[in-house]
mmCIF file of C-alpha atoms and ligand atoms in Angstrom:
data_model
loop_
_atom_site.group_PDB
_atom_site.id
_atom_site.type_symbol
_atom_site.label_atom_id
_atom_site.label_comp_id
_atom_site.label_asym_id
_atom_site.label_seq_id
_atom_site.Cartn_x
_atom_site.Cartn_y
_atom_site.Cartn_z
ATOM 1 C CA MET A 228 5.933 23.298 -2.288
ATOM 2 C CA VAL A 229 6.268 20.533 -0.076
ATOM 3 C CA THR A 230 6.612 16.607 -1.591
ATOM 4 C CA ILE A 231 5.511 13.554 0.722
ATOM 5 C CA SER A 232 7.538 10.684 -0.235
ATOM 6 C CA LEU A 233 6.086 7.237 1.200
ATOM 7 C CA ILE A 234 9.149 4.831 0.151
ATOM 8 C CA LYS A 235 8.278 0.780 1.583
ATOM 9 C CA ALA A 236 10.385 -2.277 1.033
ATOM 10 C CA ASP A 237 10.358 -5.993 3.262
ATOM 11 C CA ILE A 238 13.955 -5.886 3.843
ATOM 12 C CA GLY A 239 13.357 -8.446 6.522
ATOM 13 C CA GLY A 240 11.217 -10.323 8.799
ATOM 14 C CA LEU A 241 11.194 -11.228 12.450
ATOM 15 C CA VAL A 242 9.442 -14.886 12.885
ATOM 16 C CA GLY A 243 8.796 -15.197 8.699
ATOM 17 C CA HIS A 244 7.184 -12.562 7.555
ATOM 18 C CA SER A 245 5.734 -11.334 10.791
ATOM 19 C CA VAL A 246 6.651 -7.970 11.361
ATOM 20 C CA VAL A 247 9.366 -5.058 11.187
ATOM 21 C CA PRO A 248 12.065 -6.199 14.070
ATOM 22 C CA GLU A 249 12.227 -2.631 16.340
ATOM 23 C CA GLU A 250 16.293 -2.757 15.269
ATOM 24 C CA LEU A 251 15.387 -1.872 11.702
ATOM 25 C CA ILE A 252 12.673 0.539 13.168
ATOM 26 C CA GLU A 253 15.554 2.099 15.174
ATOM 27 C CA GLY A 254 18.297 2.168 12.160
ATOM 28 C CA ALA A 255 15.743 3.754 9.533
ATOM 29 C CA LYS A 256 15.645 6.275 12.241
ATOM 30 C CA GLU A 257 18.945 7.096 13.005
ATOM 31 C CA LYS A 258 19.373 7.724 8.831
ATOM 32 C CA LEU A 259 16.798 10.419 8.229
ATOM 33 C CA GLU A 260 17.655 11.783 11.774
ATOM 34 C CA LYS A 261 21.280 12.456 10.265
ATOM 35 C CA ALA A 262 19.663 13.495 6.546
ATOM 36 C CA ARG A 263 17.264 15.906 8.465
ATOM 37 C CA GLU A 264 19.891 17.322 10.010
ATOM 38 C CA GLU A 265 22.209 17.649 6.488
ATOM 39 C CA ASN A 266 18.641 19.651 5.158
ATOM 40 C CA ILE A 267 18.049 16.666 2.403
ATOM 41 C CA ILE A 268 14.566 16.075 4.268
ATOM 42 C CA ILE A 269 12.345 18.006 6.367
ATOM 43 C CA ASP A 270 10.841 15.413 8.662
ATOM 44 C CA PHE A 271 9.977 12.016 8.744
ATOM 45 C CA TYR A 272 8.180 9.195 10.489
ATOM 46 C CA VAL A 273 9.804 5.046 10.409
ATOM 47 C CA PHE A 274 6.396 2.694 10.885
ATOM 48 C CA ASN A 275 6.023 -0.646 10.176
ATOM 49 C CA ALA A 276 3.191 -2.853 7.878
ATOM 50 C CA GLY A 277 3.856 -6.095 9.174
ATOM 51 C CA ASP A 278 7.313 -7.059 7.604
ATOM 52 C CA ASP A 279 6.926 -3.726 5.504
ATOM 53 C CA LEU A 280 9.678 -0.859 6.231
ATOM 54 C CA GLU A 281 7.987 2.463 5.672
ATOM 55 C CA LEU A 282 9.728 5.397 5.476
ATOM 56 C CA LEU A 283 7.810 8.836 5.443
ATOM 57 C CA MET A 284 9.469 11.510 4.276
ATOM 58 C CA SER A 285 9.029 15.550 3.996
ATOM 59 C CA HIS A 286 10.349 17.728 1.427
ATOM 60 C CA ASP A 287 11.424 20.331 -1.169
ATOM 61 C CA LYS A 288 12.783 18.375 -3.921
ATOM 62 C CA GLY A 289 9.619 17.419 -5.557
ATOM 63 C CA VAL A 290 8.619 13.761 -7.073
ATOM 64 C CA ASN A 291 10.779 11.373 -8.669
ATOM 65 C CA SER A 292 13.916 13.405 -6.829
ATOM 66 C CA GLU A 293 17.144 11.164 -6.993
ATOM 67 C CA GLU A 294 18.581 12.373 -3.789
ATOM 68 C CA ILE A 295 15.236 11.942 -1.569
ATOM 69 C CA HIS A 296 15.364 8.296 -3.743
ATOM 70 C CA LYS A 297 18.534 7.615 -3.045
ATOM 71 C CA LEU A 298 18.300 8.148 0.833
ATOM 72 C CA ALA A 299 15.219 5.914 0.792
ATOM 73 C CA TRP A 300 17.578 3.058 -1.356
ATOM 74 C CA ASN A 301 20.846 3.578 0.746
ATOM 75 C CA THR A 302 18.932 3.233 4.038
ATOM 76 C CA PHE A 303 17.238 -0.222 3.157
ATOM 77 C CA LYS A 304 20.345 -1.675 1.148
ATOM 78 C CA GLU A 305 22.741 -0.576 4.817
ATOM 79 C CA LEU A 306 20.551 -1.801 7.121
ATOM 80 C CA THR A 307 20.016 -4.852 5.141
ATOM 81 C CA GLU A 308 23.905 -5.456 5.536
ATOM 82 C CA GLU A 309 23.766 -3.654 8.946
ATOM 83 C CA VAL A 310 21.231 -5.135 10.391
ATOM 84 C CA SER A 311 18.839 -8.046 8.454
ATOM 85 C CA LYS A 312 21.792 -10.189 7.773
ATOM 86 C CA LYS A 313 23.404 -9.579 10.855
ATOM 87 C CA LEU A 314 20.538 -11.200 12.359
ATOM 88 C CA LYS A 315 19.797 -13.465 10.028
ATOM 89 C CA LEU A 316 16.105 -12.099 9.721
ATOM 90 C CA TYR A 317 14.079 -13.582 7.663
ATOM 91 C CA GLY A 318 14.354 -12.336 3.845
ATOM 92 C CA ALA A 319 17.029 -10.217 4.514
ATOM 93 C CA GLY A 320 17.388 -7.673 1.818
ATOM 94 C CA GLN A 321 14.879 -9.559 -0.258
ATOM 95 C CA ASP A 322 12.888 -6.579 -1.551
ATOM 96 C CA LEU A 323 15.845 -5.302 -3.297
ATOM 97 C CA LEU A 324 15.656 -6.427 -6.531
ATOM 98 C CA LYS A 325 18.832 -4.736 -8.298
ATOM 99 C CA ASP A 326 21.999 -4.082 -7.217
ATOM 100 C CA ALA A 327 23.132 -0.341 -7.932
ATOM 101 C CA PHE A 328 20.732 2.126 -7.773
ATOM 102 C CA SER A 329 20.106 4.196 -10.942
ATOM 103 C CA GLY A 330 18.617 7.435 -10.504
ATOM 104 C CA ASN A 331 14.572 6.115 -9.264
ATOM 105 C CA ILE A 332 14.129 3.712 -7.120
ATOM 106 C CA ARG A 333 10.609 2.758 -9.147
ATOM 107 C CA GLY A 334 11.075 -0.611 -10.714
ATOM 108 C CA MET A 335 13.998 -1.112 -8.110
ATOM 109 C CA GLY A 336 11.623 -2.972 -5.686
ATOM 110 C CA PRO A 337 10.919 -0.948 -3.140
ATOM 111 C CA GLY A 338 7.580 0.812 -3.331
ATOM 112 C CA ILE A 339 6.825 4.231 -3.737
ATOM 113 C CA ALA A 340 3.582 6.711 -3.079
ATOM 114 C CA GLU A 341 4.416 10.273 -3.633
ATOM 115 C CA MET A 342 2.962 13.569 -3.982
ATOM 116 C CA GLU A 343 3.781 17.198 -4.194
ATOM 117 C CA PHE A 344 1.867 20.158 -3.534
ATOM 118 C CA GLU A 345 1.210 23.574 -2.053
ATOM 119 C CA GLU A 346 0.442 23.647 1.373
ATOM 120 C CA ARG A 347 -3.509 24.680 2.112
ATOM 121 C CA LYS A 348 -4.120 26.485 5.428
ATOM 122 C CA SER A 349 -4.587 23.245 6.598
ATOM 123 C CA GLU A 350 -3.181 20.125 5.916
ATOM 124 C CA PRO A 351 -4.575 16.558 6.779
ATOM 125 C CA LEU A 352 -2.901 14.025 5.538
ATOM 126 C CA LEU A 353 -4.094 9.977 5.736
ATOM 127 C CA VAL A 354 -1.629 7.595 5.071
ATOM 128 C CA PHE A 355 -1.994 4.053 4.576
ATOM 129 C CA ALA A 356 -0.136 1.368 4.164
ATOM 130 C CA ALA A 357 -1.128 -2.665 4.086
ATOM 131 C CA ASP A 358 1.241 -5.984 4.165
ATOM 132 C CA LYS A 359 -0.129 -9.295 2.373
ATOM 133 C CA THR A 360 -1.811 -7.818 -0.241
ATOM 134 C CA GLU A 361 -1.329 -5.655 -3.588
ATOM 135 C CA PRO A 362 -1.670 -2.208 -5.190
ATOM 136 C CA GLY A 363 -5.165 -3.706 -6.403
ATOM 137 C CA ALA A 364 -6.366 -3.818 -2.874
ATOM 138 C CA TRP A 365 -7.022 -0.095 -2.680
ATOM 139 C CA ASN A 366 -9.390 0.338 -5.479
ATOM 140 C CA PRO A 367 -12.712 -0.395 -3.952
ATOM 141 C CA TYR A 368 -11.651 1.876 -0.648
ATOM 142 C CA LEU A 369 -10.691 4.484 -3.487
ATOM 143 C CA TYR A 370 -13.710 4.405 -5.461
ATOM 144 C CA LYS A 371 -15.568 4.622 -2.426
ATOM 145 C CA ILE A 372 -13.764 7.767 -0.946
ATOM 146 C CA PHE A 373 -14.018 9.938 -4.150
ATOM 147 C CA ALA A 374 -16.554 8.385 -6.342
ATOM 148 C CA ASP A 375 -19.437 6.875 -4.278
ATOM 149 C CA PRO A 376 -21.770 9.216 -1.906
ATOM 150 C CA PHE A 377 -22.795 6.134 -0.081
ATOM 151 C CA ASN A 378 -19.457 6.560 1.884
ATOM 152 C CA THR A 379 -18.518 10.349 1.170
ATOM 153 C CA ALA A 380 -21.631 12.347 2.039
ATOM 154 C CA GLY A 381 -19.679 15.883 0.919
ATOM 155 C CA LEU A 382 -20.318 14.483 -2.609
ATOM 156 C CA VAL A 383 -23.479 15.671 -3.018
ATOM 157 C CA ILE A 384 -23.460 18.458 0.181
ATOM 158 C CA SER A 385 -20.510 20.120 -0.399
ATOM 159 C CA PRO A 386 -19.843 21.517 -4.391
ATOM 160 C CA LYS A 387 -16.743 21.664 -3.967
ATOM 161 C CA LEU A 388 -16.650 17.407 -4.339
ATOM 162 C CA GLY A 389 -19.307 17.709 -5.895
ATOM 163 C CA LYS A 390 -17.690 18.824 -9.199
ATOM 164 C CA GLY A 391 -15.909 14.964 -8.926
ATOM 165 C CA PHE A 392 -12.799 13.457 -9.197
ATOM 166 C CA THR A 393 -10.835 12.358 -11.969
ATOM 167 C CA TYR A 394 -8.465 8.766 -11.380
ATOM 168 C CA GLU A 395 -5.414 7.704 -12.888
ATOM 169 C CA VAL A 396 -6.073 4.327 -13.399
ATOM 170 C CA MET A 397 -2.764 2.271 -14.657
ATOM 171 C CA ASP A 398 -2.978 -0.864 -16.641
ATOM 172 C CA LEU A 399 0.063 -3.179 -15.088
ATOM 173 C CA LYS A 400 0.565 -4.817 -17.624
ATOM 174 C CA ARG A 401 1.476 -2.706 -20.834
ATOM 175 C CA GLY A 402 2.807 -0.057 -18.134
ATOM 176 C CA LYS A 403 0.162 2.664 -19.081
ATOM 177 C CA THR A 404 -2.078 4.534 -17.539
ATOM 178 C CA VAL A 405 -5.910 6.397 -18.584
ATOM 179 C CA LYS A 406 -7.335 8.917 -16.695
ATOM 180 C CA LEU A 407 -11.578 8.580 -16.014
ATOM 181 C CA ASN A 408 -13.450 11.150 -14.530
ATOM 182 C CA ALA A 409 -15.975 10.827 -12.005
ATOM 183 C CA PRO A 410 -19.039 10.378 -11.932
ATOM 184 C CA GLU A 411 -19.886 10.237 -15.206
ATOM 185 C CA GLU A 412 -17.338 8.018 -16.078
ATOM 186 C CA ILE A 413 -17.336 5.226 -12.941
ATOM 187 C CA TYR A 414 -19.355 2.573 -15.619
ATOM 188 C CA GLU A 415 -15.764 2.213 -17.273
ATOM 189 C CA LEU A 416 -13.589 2.463 -14.324
ATOM 190 C CA LEU A 417 -15.429 -0.006 -12.000
ATOM 191 C CA ALA A 418 -14.693 -2.105 -15.356
ATOM 192 C CA LEU A 419 -11.316 -1.688 -14.976
ATOM 193 C CA ILE A 420 -10.834 -1.423 -11.323
ATOM 194 C CA GLY A 421 -12.764 -4.258 -10.671
ATOM 195 C CA THR A 422 -10.169 -6.580 -11.597
ATOM 196 C CA PRO A 423 -7.231 -5.032 -9.396
ATOM 197 C CA ALA A 424 -4.439 -7.888 -10.172
ATOM 198 C CA TRP A 425 -4.424 -6.007 -13.639
ATOM 199 C CA PHE A 426 -5.928 -1.763 -13.225
ATOM 200 C CA VAL A 427 -4.781 -0.329 -10.191
ATOM 201 C CA ILE A 428 -5.747 3.028 -9.132
ATOM 202 C CA LYS A 429 -2.781 5.151 -9.309
ATOM 203 C CA ASP A 430 -3.642 9.158 -8.703
ATOM 204 C CA VAL A 431 -6.762 10.979 -7.885
ATOM 205 C CA TYR A 432 -7.195 14.728 -8.706
ATOM 206 C CA SER A 433 -9.890 16.910 -7.837
ATOM 207 C CA ARG A 434 -11.690 18.353 -10.750
ATOM 208 C CA TYR A 435 -12.315 21.950 -8.246
ATOM 209 C CA ASN A 436 -9.242 23.033 -8.700
ATOM 210 C CA GLY A 437 -6.903 20.148 -10.544
ATOM 211 C CA GLU A 438 -5.195 19.337 -7.155
ATOM 212 C CA ILE A 439 -3.630 16.034 -6.197
ATOM 213 C CA ALA A 440 -5.898 13.868 -4.085
ATOM 214 C CA ALA A 441 -4.451 10.830 -3.851
ATOM 215 C CA SER A 442 -1.175 8.849 -4.641
ATOM 216 C CA ALA A 443 -0.961 5.195 -4.422
ATOM 217 C CA SER A 444 2.303 2.562 -5.223
ATOM 218 C CA THR A 445 1.439 1.056 -7.657
ATOM 219 C CA SER A 446 5.206 -1.169 -8.410
ATOM 220 C CA ARG A 447 4.321 -5.163 -8.994
ATOM 221 C CA LEU A 448 7.662 -6.887 -7.900
ATOM 222 C CA SER A 449 6.776 -10.521 -9.501
ATOM 223 C CA LEU A 450 6.052 -8.331 -13.154
ATOM 224 C CA ILE A 451 9.985 -6.612 -12.561
ATOM 225 C CA ALA A 452 11.367 -9.738 -11.965
ATOM 226 C CA GLY A 453 9.526 -11.878 -13.911
ATOM 227 C CA LYS A 454 8.954 -14.466 -11.064
ATOM 228 C CA TYR A 455 7.439 -14.504 -7.676
ATOM 229 C CA VAL A 456 9.922 -12.129 -4.915
ATOM 230 C CA GLY A 457 7.830 -11.557 -2.634
ATOM 231 C CA LYS A 458 4.829 -9.167 -1.807
ATOM 232 C CA ASP A 459 4.295 -5.769 -3.686
ATOM 233 C CA ASP A 460 2.384 -4.815 -0.178
ATOM 234 C CA PRO A 461 1.463 -1.445 -1.130
ATOM 235 C CA ALA A 462 0.970 2.205 0.428
ATOM 236 C CA LEU A 463 -1.764 5.031 0.158
ATOM 237 C CA LEU A 464 -2.110 8.576 0.493
ATOM 238 C CA ILE A 465 -4.698 10.847 0.624
ATOM 239 C CA ARG A 466 -5.133 14.645 1.106
ATOM 240 C CA ALA A 467 -8.471 15.788 3.651
ATOM 241 C CA GLN A 468 -11.065 18.311 4.079
ATOM 242 C CA HIS A 469 -11.907 21.076 2.246
ATOM 243 C CA GLU A 470 -12.256 20.266 -1.015
ATOM 244 C CA PHE A 471 -11.344 16.945 -0.696
ATOM 245 C CA PRO A 472 -13.397 14.212 1.747
ATOM 246 C CA ALA A 473 -13.579 14.920 5.134
ATOM 247 C CA VAL A 474 -11.198 12.174 7.323
ATOM 248 C CA GLY A 475 -14.111 10.332 8.119
ATOM 249 C CA GLU A 476 -15.216 9.810 4.910
ATOM 250 C CA VAL A 477 -11.839 8.593 3.829
ATOM 251 C CA LEU A 478 -11.811 6.213 6.812
ATOM 252 C CA GLU A 479 -15.336 5.549 6.522
ATOM 253 C CA ALA A 480 -14.282 3.594 3.290
ATOM 254 C CA PHE A 481 -12.242 1.585 5.706
ATOM 255 C CA SER A 482 -15.286 0.589 7.617
ATOM 256 C CA PHE A 483 -15.721 -3.040 5.504
ATOM 257 C CA PRO A 484 -12.638 -5.153 4.733
ATOM 258 C CA TYR A 485 -13.035 -6.014 1.289
ATOM 259 C CA TYR A 486 -11.193 -9.433 -0.165
ATOM 260 C CA VAL A 487 -8.090 -8.651 -1.532
ATOM 261 C CA ALA A 488 -5.513 -11.142 -3.167
ATOM 262 C CA GLY A 489 -2.331 -11.847 -1.354
ATOM 263 C CA TRP A 490 -2.743 -13.651 1.909
ATOM 264 C CA MET A 491 -0.334 -16.614 2.597
ATOM 265 C CA ARG A 492 2.207 -17.215 0.113
ATOM 266 C CA GLY A 493 0.960 -14.282 -1.764
ATOM 267 C CA SER A 494 -2.055 -16.776 -3.401
ATOM 268 C CA HIS A 495 -4.970 -16.663 -1.541
ATOM 269 C CA THR A 496 -7.490 -14.474 -0.954
ATOM 270 C CA GLY A 497 -8.598 -12.651 2.717
ATOM 271 C CA PRO A 498 -10.347 -9.879 4.509
ATOM 272 C CA LEU A 499 -8.289 -6.416 4.856
ATOM 273 C CA MET A 500 -8.399 -6.025 8.211
ATOM 274 C CA PRO A 501 -7.771 -2.668 9.391
ATOM 275 C CA VAL A 502 -5.641 -2.432 12.775
ATOM 276 C CA SER A 503 -3.323 0.216 15.250
ATOM 277 C CA LEU A 504 0.111 0.074 15.132
ATOM 278 C CA LYS A 505 0.510 -1.829 18.097
ATOM 279 C CA HIS A 506 -1.213 -5.093 15.353
ATOM 280 C CA SER A 507 0.283 -4.020 12.616
ATOM 281 C CA GLN A 508 1.716 -7.935 12.686
ATOM 282 C CA CYS A 509 1.235 -10.926 10.326
ATOM 283 C CA THR A 510 0.136 -13.934 12.406
ATOM 284 C CA ARG A 511 -2.805 -16.737 11.205
ATOM 285 C CA PHE A 512 -2.023 -18.333 8.073
ATOM 286 C CA ASP A 513 0.426 -15.280 7.731
ATOM 287 C CA GLY A 514 -1.902 -12.255 7.590
ATOM 288 C CA PRO A 515 -4.983 -11.722 7.191
ATOM 289 C CA PRO A 516 -3.898 -9.002 4.617
ATOM 290 C CA ARG A 517 -4.293 -6.027 7.435
ATOM 291 C CA VAL A 518 -4.199 -1.592 6.925
ATOM 292 C CA VAL A 519 -2.764 0.107 9.252
ATOM 293 C CA GLY A 520 -3.434 4.489 8.384
ATOM 294 C CA LEU A 521 -2.123 6.982 10.293
ATOM 295 C CA GLY A 522 -3.207 10.805 10.304
ATOM 296 C CA PHE A 523 -0.834 13.826 10.091
ATOM 297 C CA GLN A 524 -1.401 17.368 9.959
ATOM 298 C CA ILE A 525 1.437 18.809 8.038
ATOM 299 C CA SER A 526 3.049 22.546 9.020
ATOM 300 C CA ASN A 527 5.779 23.778 6.666
ATOM 301 C CA GLY A 528 6.223 20.414 5.784
ATOM 302 C CA LYS A 529 6.948 19.439 9.222
ATOM 303 C CA LEU A 530 4.890 15.857 9.574
ATOM 304 C CA ILE A 531 2.635 16.978 13.184
ATOM 305 C CA GLY A 532 1.610 14.115 14.801
ATOM 306 C CA PRO A 533 0.790 10.786 13.927
ATOM 307 C CA LYS A 534 -2.657 9.822 15.274
ATOM 308 C CA ASP A 535 -3.157 5.868 15.041
ATOM 309 C CA MET A 536 -6.485 6.106 12.923
ATOM 310 C CA PHE A 537 -7.428 2.735 13.482
ATOM 311 C CA ASP A 538 -6.504 2.163 17.349
ATOM 312 C CA ASP A 539 -10.334 3.198 18.448
ATOM 313 C CA PRO A 540 -13.162 0.668 18.796
ATOM 314 C CA ALA A 541 -15.226 2.064 15.973
ATOM 315 C CA PHE A 542 -13.479 -0.239 13.920
ATOM 316 C CA ASP A 543 -13.788 -3.100 16.508
ATOM 317 C CA TYR A 544 -16.858 -4.028 14.560
ATOM 318 C CA THR A 545 -14.883 -4.533 11.119
ATOM 319 C CA ARG A 546 -12.234 -6.449 12.863
ATOM 320 C CA GLN A 547 -14.846 -8.985 14.101
ATOM 321 C CA LYS A 548 -16.358 -8.825 10.557
ATOM 322 C CA ALA A 549 -13.096 -9.342 9.247
ATOM 323 C CA MET A 550 -11.754 -12.200 11.322
ATOM 324 C CA GLU A 551 -15.843 -13.861 10.039
ATOM 325 C CA MET A 552 -14.658 -13.621 6.294
ATOM 326 C CA ALA A 553 -11.165 -14.539 6.842
ATOM 327 C CA GLU A 554 -12.694 -17.509 8.524
ATOM 328 C CA VAL A 555 -15.401 -18.847 5.561
ATOM 329 C CA MET A 556 -12.662 -18.177 3.159
ATOM 330 C CA ARG A 557 -9.652 -19.941 5.497
ATOM 331 C CA ARG A 558 -12.208 -23.755 5.081
ATOM 332 C CA HIS A 559 -12.492 -23.457 1.464
ATOM 333 C CA GLY A 560 -8.734 -24.527 1.693
ATOM 334 C CA PRO A 561 -7.049 -25.017 -1.521
ATOM 335 C CA PHE A 562 -10.006 -24.848 -3.134
ATOM 336 C CA MET A 563 -10.801 -21.316 -5.036
ATOM 337 C CA PRO A 564 -11.939 -18.690 -4.578
ATOM 338 C CA HIS A 565 -9.424 -18.978 -1.632
ATOM 339 C CA ARG A 566 -6.984 -20.054 -3.888
ATOM 340 C CA LEU A 567 -6.496 -17.265 -6.676
ATOM 341 C CA GLY A 568 -6.664 -18.267 -10.218
ATOM 342 C CA LEU A 569 -3.976 -19.697 -12.271
ATOM 343 C CA ASP A 570 -2.977 -16.611 -13.290
ATOM 344 C CA GLU A 571 -2.683 -14.872 -10.430
ATOM 345 C CA MET A 572 -0.992 -18.007 -8.248
ATOM 346 C CA GLU A 573 2.443 -16.081 -7.305
ATOM 347 C CA TYR A 574 4.181 -19.867 -6.237
ATOM 348 C CA THR A 575 2.277 -22.086 -9.430
ATOM 349 C CA SER A 576 2.459 -25.425 -8.972
ATOM 350 C CA LEU A 577 0.677 -26.816 -11.519
ATOM 351 C CA PRO A 578 4.020 -27.148 -13.881
ATOM 352 C CA GLU A 579 5.436 -29.290 -11.689
ATOM 353 C CA VAL A 580 2.418 -31.211 -10.729
ATOM 354 C CA MET A 581 1.491 -31.425 -14.599
ATOM 355 C CA LYS A 582 5.126 -33.189 -15.338
ATOM 356 C CA LYS A 583 5.058 -35.396 -12.255
ATOM 357 C CA LEU A 584 1.858 -37.172 -13.643
ATOM 358 C CA GLU A 585 3.433 -36.878 -17.527
ATOM 359 C CA GLY A 586 2.550 -40.194 -19.272
ATOM 360 C CA ARG A 587 -0.115 -40.861 -16.793
ATOM 361 C CA TRP A 588 -2.873 -39.438 -18.767
ATOM 362 C CA ARG A 589 -5.272 -41.775 -20.725
HETATM 363 C C1 LIG B 1890 5.022 -13.724 2.462
HETATM 364 C C2 LIG B 1890 4.209 -13.799 2.550
HETATM 365 C C3 LIG B 1890 4.124 -15.087 3.297
HETATM 366 C C4 LIG B 1890 5.164 -16.215 2.351
HETATM 367 C C5 LIG B 1890 5.391 -17.746 3.072
HETATM 368 C C6 LIG B 1890 6.046 -18.765 2.542
HETATM 369 O O1 LIG B 1890 5.399 -12.121 1.662
HETATM 370 O O2 LIG B 1890 3.333 -13.760 1.979
HETATM 371 O O3 LIG B 1890 3.086 -15.883 3.057
HETATM 372 O O4 LIG B 1890 5.044 -16.304 1.108
HETATM 373 O O5 LIG B 1890 5.269 -17.086 4.349
HETATM 374 O O6 LIG B 1890 7.660 -18.278 3.037
HETATM 375 P P1 LIG B 1890 8.927 -18.885 2.225
HETATM 376 O O7 LIG B 1890 9.000 -19.444 0.778
HETATM 377 O O8 LIG B 1890 10.204 -17.550 2.383
HETATM 378 O O9 LIG B 1890 8.828 -19.975 3.552
HETATM 379 MG MG1 LIG B 1891 8.515 -10.906 4.111
HETATM 380 MG MG1 LIG B 1892 5.745 -7.653 3.640
#
């Protein structure tokens, strides 16, 4: 069995919240290289989604391995001290909400997407990471990929995919999950995941053989800390081909830039724009929200690749569309639906405004 762990955190940005500086990427590589030499991990790839440092690791320790979680936690902690604070990067260590590691990185601030499986004869893996948005941002994409025949031709053409997929959906407010089968229960599924701030797709399983097909990060920092503490920029792992959707069917879902929550101050809606690693940076109005997509072939636990999947003219039209959609939203300025509803506002200014106006209401 091989385990893929993608663990990410914002531990400091170069120029505000735009990107992870090269110094942090290099520092993380050095630490993970050492862990590889010590046989803690089999392989790794370090990259960034905007201002989030992404540690992709393969190993044989299973999901929720204390050793792997600790490696990621220590990497973030040490780099915060050795690099972020020294360079006075913006928001140094911002996602590290706890002082001491307590056995599992979940609930401590960093986001994590993890899956364990028997490596197939050939194992294509797609890795997605987004900045300036939230875990529920994957909901429409995962719906399209595993339940919508207008996106995924295999659902109609391949009997293996035709068996359908099981979605495990998390209720973020109650911390509980429910399993729903597609296609029979797509209406119930959509009734939940249409509220991405509340219900988030956590895992997807093949109903042909029960194998894990996709796994997403589900943490919401504000629900951990009870207040705004930065965005929960999400990560996602998807296995492709054969009994799963083809690589191109997975990527097809990203041809439409769905409006997602999390732009500027975590308080605005914007289109999720697919970009290459080179453009994995946040600029206009601290965004717009962006997603990078990397492809790997796994070979005896080794990560062969990556292929930078959105570094392609085939996604130029989507990017153009995203910027038109961004423009429409930006013209709304402080008005909804650009600004999120009050219950979703990360920096809620209303109580202060109300306090200021106290005694003036007639
Ligand atoms: C960070 C983010 C940014 C910040 C904004 C203000 O994930 O979404 O848009 O919220 O740059 O940041 P502060 O309050 O740190 O000045
Ligand atoms: Mg940041
Ligand atoms: Mg971020």
